[in-house]
Short mmCIF file of C-alpha atoms in Angstrom, two decimals:
data_model
loop_
_atom_site.label_atom_id
_atom_site.label_comp_id
_atom_site.label_asym_id
_atom_site.label_seq_id
_atom_site.Cartn_x
_atom_site.Cartn_y
_atom_site.Cartn_z
CA UNK A 221 -5.96 0.92 -1.53
CA UNK A 222 -5.48 -2.93 -1.53
CA UNK A 223 -5.68 -4.77 2.08
CA UNK A 224 -4.16 -7.88 3.18
CA UNK A 225 -5.07 -9.71 6.34
CA UNK A 226 -3.07 -13.00 7.40
CA UNK A 227 -3.67 -14.87 10.35
CA UNK A 228 -1.09 -16.94 12.13
CA UNK A 229 -2.52 -19.67 14.40
CA UNK A 230 -5.76 -17.73 13.98
CA UNK A 231 -8.64 -17.94 11.83
CA UNK A 232 -9.78 -14.45 10.42
CA UNK A 233 -13.48 -14.24 11.10
CA UNK A 234 -15.74 -11.58 9.42
CA UNK A 235 -15.90 -9.53 12.50
CA UNK A 236 -12.01 -9.44 12.95
CA UNK A 237 -11.65 -8.51 9.26
CA UNK A 238 -14.31 -5.52 9.39
CA UNK A 239 -12.75 -4.49 12.62
CA UNK A 240 -9.57 -4.07 10.73
CA UNK A 241 -10.85 -2.58 7.91
CA UNK A 242 -12.41 0.14 10.11
CA UNK A 243 -9.33 0.81 11.59
CA UNK A 244 -7.36 1.13 8.58
CA UNK A 245 -9.90 3.18 6.93
CA UNK A 246 -9.22 5.66 9.62
CA UNK A 247 -5.66 5.84 8.73
CA UNK A 248 -6.27 6.40 5.45
CA UNK A 249 -7.94 9.70 6.20
CA UNK A 250 -4.73 11.22 7.02
CA UNK A 251 -2.65 10.32 3.87
CA UNK A 252 -4.40 9.53 0.66
CA UNK A 253 -1.21 7.99 -1.01
CA UNK A 254 -1.44 4.79 0.78
CA UNK A 255 -1.19 2.26 -1.88
CA UNK A 256 -1.08 -1.23 0.18
CA UNK A 257 -1.45 -2.17 3.93
CA UNK A 258 -0.64 -6.12 4.94
CA UNK A 259 -2.12 -6.90 8.34
CA UNK A 260 -0.57 -9.99 10.47
CA UNK A 261 -2.64 -11.14 13.41
CA UNK A 262 -1.04 -13.95 15.26
CA UNK A 263 -1.67 -15.67 18.75
CA UNK A 264 1.62 -16.59 20.69
CA UNK A 265 0.01 -18.19 23.50
CA UNK A 266 -0.37 -15.63 26.47
CA UNK A 267 -0.49 -12.74 23.86
CA UNK A 268 -2.20 -11.54 20.69
CA UNK A 269 -0.09 -9.79 18.30
CA UNK A 270 -1.14 -7.56 15.58
CA UNK A 271 1.60 -6.10 13.17
CA UNK A 272 1.13 -3.92 9.99
CA UNK A 273 3.25 -2.68 7.03
CA UNK A 274 2.11 0.07 4.92
CA UNK A 275 3.39 1.09 1.48
CA UNK A 276 2.79 4.95 1.06
CA UNK A 277 4.47 6.78 -1.49
CA UNK A 278 7.41 4.84 -2.03
CA UNK A 279 8.17 4.50 1.67
CA UNK A 280 7.15 1.67 4.28
CA UNK A 281 5.80 2.25 7.59
CA UNK A 282 5.74 -0.82 10.04
CA UNK A 283 4.25 -1.29 13.57
CA UNK A 284 3.28 -3.87 15.68
CA UNK A 285 1.60 -4.42 19.21
CA UNK A 286 0.84 -6.92 21.73
CA UNK A 287 -2.43 -7.76 24.04
CA UNK A 288 -3.90 -10.15 25.72
CA UNK A 289 -7.06 -9.09 23.94
CA UNK A 290 -7.16 -9.41 19.91
CA UNK A 291 -9.27 -6.39 19.69
CA UNK A 292 -6.88 -4.19 22.18
CA UNK A 293 -3.87 -5.38 20.29
CA UNK A 294 -5.55 -4.01 16.83
CA UNK A 295 -6.57 -0.81 18.71
CA UNK A 296 -2.78 -0.24 19.81
CA UNK A 297 -1.49 -1.24 16.20
CA UNK A 298 -4.00 1.29 14.95
CA UNK A 299 -3.07 4.05 17.34
CA UNK A 300 0.74 3.64 16.55
CA UNK A 301 0.21 3.60 12.58
CA UNK A 302 -1.73 6.64 13.18
CA UNK A 303 1.04 8.42 14.72
CA UNK A 304 3.44 7.36 12.24
CA UNK A 305 1.45 8.08 9.19
CA UNK A 306 0.86 11.84 10.32
CA UNK A 307 4.78 12.15 11.21
CA UNK A 308 5.59 10.90 7.70
CA UNK A 309 2.99 13.39 6.12
CA UNK A 310 4.59 16.40 8.29
CA UNK A 311 8.01 15.09 7.21
CA UNK A 312 6.80 15.64 3.30
CA UNK A 313 5.13 18.80 3.94
CA UNK A 314 8.43 20.14 5.33
CA UNK A 315 10.34 19.26 2.54
CA UNK A 316 8.47 21.25 0.12
#
């Protein structure tokens, strides 16, 4: 799995990179066919925004989250992606 992390108006520190990597690894436990994950972390003055696009098995899964704290935004993003990946996996299992 390839992980790309981009920062808009924010420097991606090693701590942020490690935190995002650990959260994405948690999502990968649910579905093995994830090929590429692109995470964008942005600062829009009062808010911190985290967005992610996952390429999995020919499909794209997108989620975003906002918070006043970047780590809280990443947590919310991770939870959303987790639910979407599980839903995608269940959809595939029902078609078989």
